[in-house]
Coordinates of C-alpha atoms and ligand atoms in Angstrom, one line a residue:
X17 CA -95.5 13.0 51.8
X18 CA -95.4 16.3 50.1
X19 CA -93.9 15.0 46.9
X20 CA -96.3 13.1 44.6
X21 CA -94.3 10.4 42.8
X22 CA -97.2 9.5 40.5
X23 CA -96.9 13.0 39.0
X24 CA -93.2 12.4 38.1
X25 CA -93.8 9.1 36.4
X26 CA -96.3 8.2 33.7
X27 CA -95.6 4.5 33.2
X28 CA -98.5 3.9 30.8
X29 CA -97.1 6.3 28.3
X30 CA -93.4 5.8 29.2
X31 CA -92.6 9.3 30.5
X32 CA -90.5 10.3 33.5
X33 CA -89.7 13.8 34.7
X34 CA -86.0 14.6 34.6
X35 CA -86.0 15.7 38.2
X36 CA -86.1 12.1 39.3
X37 CA -82.3 12.0 38.8
X38 CA -81.7 15.2 40.9
X39 CA -84.3 15.9 43.4
X40 CA -83.2 15.9 47.1
X41 CA -86.7 15.5 48.5
X42 CA -87.4 12.5 46.2
X43 CA -84.2 10.9 47.3
X44 CA -85.2 11.2 51.0
X45 CA -88.5 9.6 50.1
X46 CA -86.8 6.8 48.3
X47 CA -84.8 6.0 51.4
X48 CA -88.1 5.7 53.4
X49 CA -90.4 4.2 50.8
X50 CA -88.2 2.2 48.4
X51 CA -85.1 1.2 50.3
X52 CA -86.8 0.6 53.7
X53 CA -89.4 -1.6 52.0
X54 CA -87.6 -3.6 49.4
X55 CA -85.5 -6.7 49.7
X56 CA -81.9 -5.6 49.2
X57 CA -79.0 -7.7 48.1
X58 CA -76.4 -8.1 51.0
X59 CA -73.9 -10.7 49.9
X60 CA -73.6 -14.3 48.8
X61 CA -73.3 -17.3 51.1
X62 CA -70.0 -18.1 49.4
X63 CA -68.5 -15.0 51.0
X64 CA -69.4 -16.0 54.6
X65 CA -69.2 -19.8 54.6
X66 CA -68.0 -20.3 58.2
X67 CA -69.3 -19.3 61.7
X68 CA -67.8 -15.9 62.6
X69 CA -67.4 -14.8 58.9
X70 CA -68.8 -11.4 58.3
X71 CA -69.3 -8.9 55.5
X72 CA -70.1 -5.2 55.9
X73 CA -72.4 -3.6 53.4
X74 CA -75.2 -1.1 53.1
X75 CA -79.0 -1.2 52.9
X76 CA -79.7 2.2 51.2
X77 CA -77.6 4.5 53.4
X78 CA -77.7 2.3 56.4
X79 CA -74.4 0.4 57.1
X80 CA -75.0 -3.2 58.1
X81 CA -72.9 -6.2 59.2
X82 CA -73.9 -9.6 57.7
X83 CA -72.6 -12.5 59.7
X84 CA -72.8 -16.2 60.3
X85 CA -73.5 -16.9 64.0
X86 CA -72.0 -19.8 65.9
X87 CA -75.0 -22.0 65.0
X88 CA -74.5 -21.2 61.3
X89 CA -77.5 -18.8 61.0
X90 CA -77.1 -15.8 58.8
X91 CA -78.0 -12.5 60.4
X92 CA -77.7 -8.8 59.6
X93 CA -77.3 -6.0 62.2
X94 CA -77.1 -2.3 61.8
X95 CA -73.4 -1.4 61.9
X96 CA -73.8 1.2 64.7
X97 CA -72.7 1.0 68.3
X98 CA -75.5 1.3 70.9
X99 CA -73.2 3.4 73.2
X100 CA -72.6 6.7 71.3
X101 CA -73.4 5.6 67.8
X102 CA -70.0 5.0 66.3
X103 CA -69.6 2.8 63.3
X104 CA -69.0 -0.5 65.0
X105 CA -67.2 -2.6 62.5
X106 CA -64.7 -0.8 60.3
X107 CA -63.3 -3.8 58.5
X108 CA -64.9 -4.7 55.1
X109 CA -65.0 -8.5 55.8
X110 CA -63.3 -11.2 57.8
X111 CA -63.8 -13.7 60.6
X112 CA -64.3 -12.8 64.2
X113 CA -65.7 -13.9 67.6
X114 CA -67.0 -10.5 68.4
X115 CA -67.3 -6.9 67.1
X116 CA -65.5 -4.4 69.3
X117 CA -66.1 -0.6 69.0
X118 CA -63.0 1.5 68.3
X119 CA -64.4 4.4 70.4
X120 CA -64.8 3.1 74.0
X121 CA -64.4 -0.7 73.5
X122 CA -67.9 -2.1 73.9
X123 CA -68.0 -5.5 72.4
X124 CA -70.9 -7.4 70.8
X125 CA -71.0 -11.2 70.1
X126 CA -72.1 -12.8 66.8
X127 CA -75.6 -13.0 68.1
X128 CA -75.7 -9.2 68.4
X129 CA -75.6 -9.2 72.2
X130 CA -73.7 -6.6 74.1
X131 CA -71.1 -9.0 75.6
X132 CA -68.5 -6.9 77.3
X133 CA -68.2 -3.3 78.5
X134 CA -64.8 -1.9 79.7
X135 CA -64.8 -0.8 83.4
X136 CA -68.4 -2.0 83.8
X137 CA -68.2 -2.1 87.6
X138 CA -66.2 1.2 88.1
X139 CA -67.9 3.3 85.4
X140 CA -71.4 1.9 85.5
X141 CA -71.5 0.5 89.0
X142 CA -72.8 -2.8 87.3
X143 CA -76.1 -1.0 86.6
X144 CA -75.9 -1.1 82.8
X145 CA -78.8 -3.1 81.3
X146 CA -76.7 -4.9 78.7
X147 CA -79.7 -7.0 77.5
X148 CA -81.4 -3.9 76.1
X149 CA -78.3 -2.7 74.3
X150 CA -77.8 -5.4 71.7
X151 CA -77.3 -4.5 68.1
X152 CA -80.5 -3.6 66.1
X153 CA -81.2 -6.6 63.9
X154 CA -82.5 -6.4 60.3
X155 CA -85.8 -8.1 60.7
X156 CA -85.8 -10.2 57.6
X157 CA -82.8 -12.0 56.1
X158 CA -83.3 -14.8 53.5
X159 CA -81.3 -16.5 50.7
X160 CA -82.2 -17.5 47.2
X161 CA -79.7 -19.6 45.3
X162 CA -77.1 -18.6 47.9
X163 CA -77.8 -14.8 47.3
X164 CA -78.5 -13.3 50.7
X165 CA -81.0 -10.4 50.9
X166 CA -82.2 -8.3 53.8
X167 CA -85.4 -6.3 54.3
X168 CA -86.2 -3.7 56.9
X169 CA -90.0 -4.1 56.5
X170 CA -91.4 -7.0 58.6
X171 CA -94.6 -6.9 56.5
X172 CA -92.8 -7.5 53.2
X173 CA -93.5 -10.8 51.4
X174 CA -90.9 -13.6 51.6
X175 CA -87.8 -13.1 49.4
X176 CA -89.1 -15.9 47.1
X177 CA -92.4 -14.0 46.6
X178 CA -90.7 -10.7 46.2
X179 CA -88.5 -12.2 43.4
X180 CA -91.6 -13.8 42.0
X181 CA -91.3 -14.6 38.3
X182 CA -87.7 -13.4 38.4
X183 CA -86.8 -16.3 40.7
X184 CA -88.0 -18.7 37.9
X185 CA -85.5 -17.0 35.6
X186 CA -82.7 -16.9 38.1
X187 CA -82.9 -20.6 38.6
X188 CA -81.5 -20.9 35.0
X189 CA -78.1 -20.5 36.5
X190 CA -78.6 -21.1 40.2
X191 CA -80.4 -24.5 40.2
X192 CA -78.0 -26.8 38.5
X193 CA -74.7 -26.8 40.4
X194 CA -75.1 -23.5 42.3
X195 CA -73.1 -20.3 41.9
X196 CA -70.7 -18.2 43.9
X197 CA -69.5 -14.6 43.8
X198 CA -65.8 -14.1 43.6
X199 CA -64.8 -11.2 45.8
X200 CA -63.9 -9.0 47.5
X201 CA -66.0 -6.7 45.4
X202 CA -64.2 -3.9 43.6
X203 CA -65.5 -0.6 44.9
X204 CA -65.6 2.8 43.2
X205 CA -67.7 6.0 43.2
X206 CA -69.8 7.1 40.3
X207 CA -71.1 10.6 40.2
X208 CA -74.6 9.8 39.2
X209 CA -78.0 9.1 40.6
X210 CA -78.4 5.4 41.5
X211 CA -81.4 4.9 39.1
X212 CA -79.3 5.8 36.0
X213 CA -77.1 2.7 36.0
X214 CA -80.0 0.6 37.3
X215 CA -82.3 1.4 34.4
X216 CA -79.3 1.0 32.0
X217 CA -78.6 -2.6 33.2
X218 CA -82.2 -3.7 33.3
X219 CA -83.0 -3.2 29.6
X220 CA -80.7 -0.9 27.7
X221 CA -79.4 -2.9 24.9
X222 CA -80.0 0.2 22.7
X223 CA -76.9 1.9 24.1
X224 CA -74.6 -1.1 23.6
X225 CA -73.9 -0.6 19.9
X226 CA -73.5 3.2 20.3
X227 CA -71.8 3.9 23.7
X228 CA -69.6 0.8 23.4
X229 CA -69.1 1.0 19.6
X230 CA -65.3 1.3 19.8
X231 CA -64.9 -1.4 22.4
X232 CA -67.1 -3.8 20.4
X233 CA -65.2 -3.1 17.2
X234 CA -61.8 -3.6 18.9
X235 CA -62.9 -6.8 20.6
X236 CA -64.4 -8.3 17.5
X237 CA -66.4 -11.5 17.9
X238 CA -70.1 -12.1 17.5
X239 CA -71.2 -8.7 19.0
X240 CA -69.0 -6.6 16.8
X241 CA -71.8 -6.4 14.2
X242 CA -73.7 -4.3 16.7
X243 CA -71.0 -1.6 16.7
X244 CA -72.4 1.8 15.6
X245 CA -76.0 0.7 15.7
X246 CA -76.1 0.6 11.9
X247 CA -78.4 -2.4 11.9
X248 CA -80.7 -4.2 14.3
X249 CA -80.0 -7.9 14.0
X250 CA -83.4 -9.6 13.7
X251 CA -84.6 -11.9 16.4
X252 CA -81.4 -11.8 18.4
X253 CA -83.1 -11.4 21.8
X254 CA -86.0 -10.5 24.0
X255 CA -86.7 -8.2 26.9
X256 CA -88.6 -9.3 30.0
X257 CA -90.3 -7.3 32.8
X258 CA -91.5 -9.1 35.9
X259 CA -93.7 -8.2 38.9
X260 CA -92.0 -6.0 41.6
X261 CA -89.8 -4.1 39.1
X262 CA -87.3 -6.8 38.1
X263 CA -86.4 -7.4 34.5
X264 CA -83.8 -8.3 32.0
X265 CA -82.8 -8.5 28.3
X266 CA -81.2 -11.4 26.5
X267 CA -79.1 -11.9 23.4
X268 CA -79.5 -15.6 22.4
X269 CA -76.4 -17.8 22.3
X270 CA -74.2 -15.0 23.3
X271 CA -73.4 -15.8 27.0
X272 CA -69.7 -15.9 26.4
X273 CA -69.6 -13.3 23.6
X274 CA -67.8 -10.5 25.5
X275 CA -65.3 -12.9 27.2
X276 CA -64.5 -14.8 24.0
X277 CA -63.1 -17.6 26.2
X278 CA -63.3 -20.9 24.2
X279 CA -63.3 -23.0 27.4
X280 CA -66.1 -20.9 28.9
X281 CA -68.2 -21.5 25.7
X282 CA -67.3 -25.2 25.9
X283 CA -68.4 -25.3 29.6
X284 CA -71.8 -23.8 28.7
X285 CA -72.4 -26.1 25.8
X286 CA -71.5 -29.1 27.9
X287 CA -73.9 -28.1 30.8
X288 CA -76.8 -26.8 28.7
X289 CA -78.4 -30.3 28.3
X290 CA -78.3 -30.7 32.1
X291 CA -80.1 -27.4 32.6
X292 CA -82.6 -28.3 29.9
X293 CA -83.2 -31.7 31.6
X294 CA -83.7 -30.1 35.0
X295 CA -85.6 -27.0 34.0
X296 CA -86.9 -27.5 30.4
X297 CA -85.7 -26.5 27.0
X298 CA -86.6 -22.8 27.4
X299 CA -84.3 -22.3 30.4
X300 CA -81.7 -24.4 28.7
X301 CA -81.8 -21.8 25.9
X302 CA -81.6 -19.0 28.4
X303 CA -78.6 -20.6 30.0
X304 CA -76.6 -20.0 26.8
X305 CA -77.9 -16.4 26.3
X306 CA -76.3 -13.2 27.5
X307 CA -78.4 -11.3 30.0
X308 CA -78.4 -7.7 31.3
X309 CA -80.6 -7.7 34.3
X310 CA -81.9 -5.9 37.4
X311 CA -83.3 -7.0 40.7
X312 CA -85.3 -4.1 42.1
X313 CA -84.2 -1.7 43.3
X314 CA -80.4 -1.4 43.0
X315 CA -78.9 -4.8 42.2
X316 CA -77.8 -5.4 38.6
X317 CA -75.9 -8.2 36.9
X318 CA -74.7 -9.4 33.5
X319 CA -75.0 -13.2 33.1
X320 CA -72.4 -14.3 30.6
X321 CA -70.2 -11.4 31.3
X322 CA -70.4 -12.6 34.9
X323 CA -70.5 -9.3 36.7
X324 CA -72.7 -8.8 39.7
X325 CA -73.2 -5.2 40.9
X326 CA -74.7 -3.1 43.7
X327 CA -75.3 0.6 43.2
X328 CA -75.3 1.9 46.7
X329 CA -76.9 5.4 46.8
X330 CA -74.8 8.1 48.4
X331 CA -77.1 11.1 48.1
X332 CA -79.1 11.9 44.9
X333 CA -76.0 12.6 42.8
X334 CA -73.6 9.9 43.7
X335 CA -73.4 6.1 44.2
X336 CA -70.9 3.6 45.2
X337 CA -70.5 0.7 42.7
X338 CA -69.6 -2.7 44.1
X339 CA -68.6 -5.4 41.5
X340 CA -68.2 -9.1 42.0
X341 CA -67.6 -11.9 39.5
X342 CA -70.4 -14.4 39.2
X343 CA -69.3 -18.0 38.4
X344 CA -70.8 -21.5 38.7
X345 CA -69.5 -23.6 41.6
X346 CA -68.4 -26.6 39.5
X347 CA -66.3 -24.6 37.0
X348 CA -62.7 -25.6 37.0
X349 CA -60.5 -23.2 39.1
X350 CA -58.6 -21.9 36.2
X351 CA -61.8 -21.1 34.3
X352 CA -63.1 -19.2 37.3
X353 CA -59.8 -17.2 37.3
X354 CA -60.1 -16.5 33.5
X355 CA -63.7 -15.4 33.9
X356 CA -62.9 -13.1 36.8
X357 CA -60.1 -11.5 34.7
X358 CA -62.4 -10.9 31.8
X359 CA -65.3 -9.7 33.9
X360 CA -63.0 -7.1 35.5
X361 CA -61.5 -6.1 32.2
X362 CA -64.9 -5.3 30.8
X363 CA -67.0 -4.1 33.8
X364 CA -64.6 -3.8 36.7
X365 CA -63.7 -0.3 38.1
X366 CA -61.3 0.4 35.2
X367 CA -63.1 -1.9 32.7
X368 CA -63.4 -0.8 29.1
X369 CA -67.2 -0.9 29.1
X370 CA -67.5 0.5 32.6
X371 CA -65.5 3.6 31.6
X372 CA -67.7 4.1 28.5
X373 CA -70.8 4.0 30.6
X374 CA -69.5 6.2 33.4
X375 CA -69.5 9.3 31.2
X376 CA -73.1 8.9 30.3
X377 CA -74.2 8.1 33.9
X378 CA -72.6 11.4 35.0
X379 CA -74.2 13.3 32.1
X380 CA -77.7 12.0 32.8
X381 CA -77.5 13.2 36.4
X382 CA -75.5 16.5 36.3
X383 CA -77.3 18.0 33.3
X384 CA -80.2 18.2 35.7
X385 CA -78.3 20.6 38.0
X386 CA -79.9 23.2 35.7
X387 CA -83.4 24.1 37.0
X388 CA -84.6 24.6 33.4
X389 CA -83.2 21.2 32.2
X390 CA -84.8 19.3 35.1
X391 CA -88.3 20.7 34.4
X392 CA -88.2 18.5 31.2
X393 CA -89.2 15.0 30.6
X394 CA -87.6 11.8 29.3
X395 CA -89.2 9.0 27.3
X396 CA -89.0 5.2 27.7
X397 CA -91.5 4.4 24.9
X398 CA -89.3 2.0 22.9
X399 CA -91.4 -1.0 21.9
X400 CA -94.4 0.2 24.0
X401 CA -97.0 -1.2 21.5
X402 CA -95.2 -4.5 21.4
X403 CA -95.3 -5.4 25.1
X404 CA -97.0 -8.7 25.4
X405 CA -97.1 -12.0 27.2
X406 CA -95.4 -15.3 26.1
X407 CA -96.8 -18.8 26.2
X408 CA -93.6 -20.1 28.0
X409 CA -92.1 -17.2 29.7
X410 CA -93.5 -15.6 32.8
X411 CA -94.0 -11.8 33.2
X412 CA -94.3 -9.4 30.3
X413 CA -92.2 -10.1 27.3
X414 CA -91.2 -7.9 24.4
X415 CA -90.0 -10.1 21.5
X416 CA -87.3 -7.8 20.4
X417 CA -83.7 -7.0 21.5
X418 CA -84.5 -3.3 21.6
X419 CA -87.2 -2.4 24.0
X420 CA -87.6 -0.4 27.2
X421 CA -90.3 -2.7 28.7
X422 CA -88.2 -3.5 31.8
X423 CA -87.5 0.2 32.4
X424 CA -91.3 0.9 32.3
X425 CA -91.8 -2.0 34.7
X426 CA -89.1 -0.7 37.0
X427 CA -90.8 2.7 37.3
X428 CA -94.2 1.3 37.5
X429 CA -93.3 -0.6 40.6
X430 CA -91.1 2.2 41.9
X431 CA -94.3 4.5 41.9
X432 CA -96.4 1.7 43.4
X433 CA -94.1 1.1 46.3
X434 CA -93.5 4.8 46.9
X435 CA -97.3 5.5 47.0
X436 CA -98.6 2.4 48.8
X437 CA -99.5 2.7 52.4
X438 CA -97.8 -0.6 53.1
X439 CA -97.0 -4.0 51.6
X440 CA -100.5 -5.3 52.4
X441 CA -101.9 -2.8 49.9
X442 CA -99.4 -3.9 47.2
X443 CA -100.2 -7.6 47.8
X444 CA -103.9 -7.0 47.8
X445 CA -103.7 -5.1 44.5
X446 CA -101.7 -8.0 42.9
X447 CA -104.3 -10.5 44.0
X448 CA -107.2 -8.4 42.9
X449 CA -105.8 -7.9 39.4
X450 CA -105.0 -11.6 39.1
X451 CA -108.5 -12.5 40.2
X452 CA -109.9 -10.3 37.5
X453 CA -108.0 -11.9 34.8
X454 CA -105.0 -9.7 34.8
X455 CA -101.3 -10.5 34.8
X456 CA -99.5 -10.6 38.1
X457 CA -97.5 -7.6 37.0
X458 CA -100.5 -5.7 38.3
X459 CA -101.8 -4.7 34.8
X460 CA -105.0 -5.8 33.2
X461 CA -104.5 -8.4 30.5
X462 CA -105.1 -6.7 27.1
X463 CA -104.0 -7.4 23.5
X464 CA -101.0 -5.2 24.2
X465 CA -100.6 -5.2 28.0
X466 CA -98.3 -2.6 29.4
X467 CA -96.1 -3.3 32.5
Ligands
LIG512 S1 -69.5 4.6 70.8 FE1 -69.0 2.5 70.7 S2 -68.1 2.1 72.7 FE2 -68.7 4.1 72.8
LIG513 FE1 -73.0 -0.1 28.9

């Protein structure tokens, strides 16, 4: 590795070099060290409920097919034909008995086996070793709360361990009745580095009142007071950073604030006691909060605004945005429809808020085309002296709505993963720090611990 990631990121002081949003060499390293080692969101079980259902997506730049086999097992394969390497499945999703290549007609069954080859006797004299030519399988595929993730690294911890403290938080909305994603996802291209929207969603409540000032004012409602960033409402939320680079920010009692759907608010109020009884008062409170969140590395969501996103990298200066609507399974059908409409109106491809953000995502990337600009540094120091722990909430918590704690946590783990020899080194470091009285975030416990 010729590029030294540690020199680009100073997480203790909240500094990142601007070239992280532009550099080609760093991008190639990310594919090998970040995307090939992390658990990556693939799809939700609700999108492939029956045997033969499939969904095509990406793990980093690798195209994959996620399918349910005849026995109901969920598997993922590289979407590449083992004959001459054509993209095997060109549909986005559907139900099938086999995947047949459009180039020469090789056909693979749901278990990934090469099942049929045209003219096998005439062209190959029946000598083709079909058993060796099955589809390459993604070694690890697991679900949490119905969300299916895949990982290329066989040494990675289980999905549950990778999510760690974040799983405790996700249960807030997955554990009661379960959730589903309404698709198919909207897809569009953003001309920006994949980390720009990722860091935005994981913690950036600071931009909301400024970037979205006009939208907030026009919409009115409880968040309109944030418009223009003229005042910081006291105690309206917190920011959380958890081990392995995940994190989120909340605004209390604001889950339905952007939708402004009375029946959504009613639904949440009715179900909150169930969540509290199942998971405790704190998660009951989180259930009615609005969250902006990130699952490391490139999955983001807004709980409350109900949008679930993947930022698929397409080179250092472009990413594909895929957006689903997140709903609870036991919501009435008409409420699901209303929520989907609102989610797309705000954060769909042509959504008001999505359009506001796109301009800045582009700006944060393309300004670094200039070699002088990209020699500079950026800061994520907001709230750095107020990072702490919480008696009831796992991970690191900053007791303020405005803080870049989760951005610091994201880059901390990004550097750790990029520089570690393998997952064993990362796991050993976590245990060593915990044994010595530190937090599982990998940082020593001090009066003002820093993620
Ligand atoms: S490349 Fe797929 S059948 Fe030839
Ligand atoms: Fe935004």
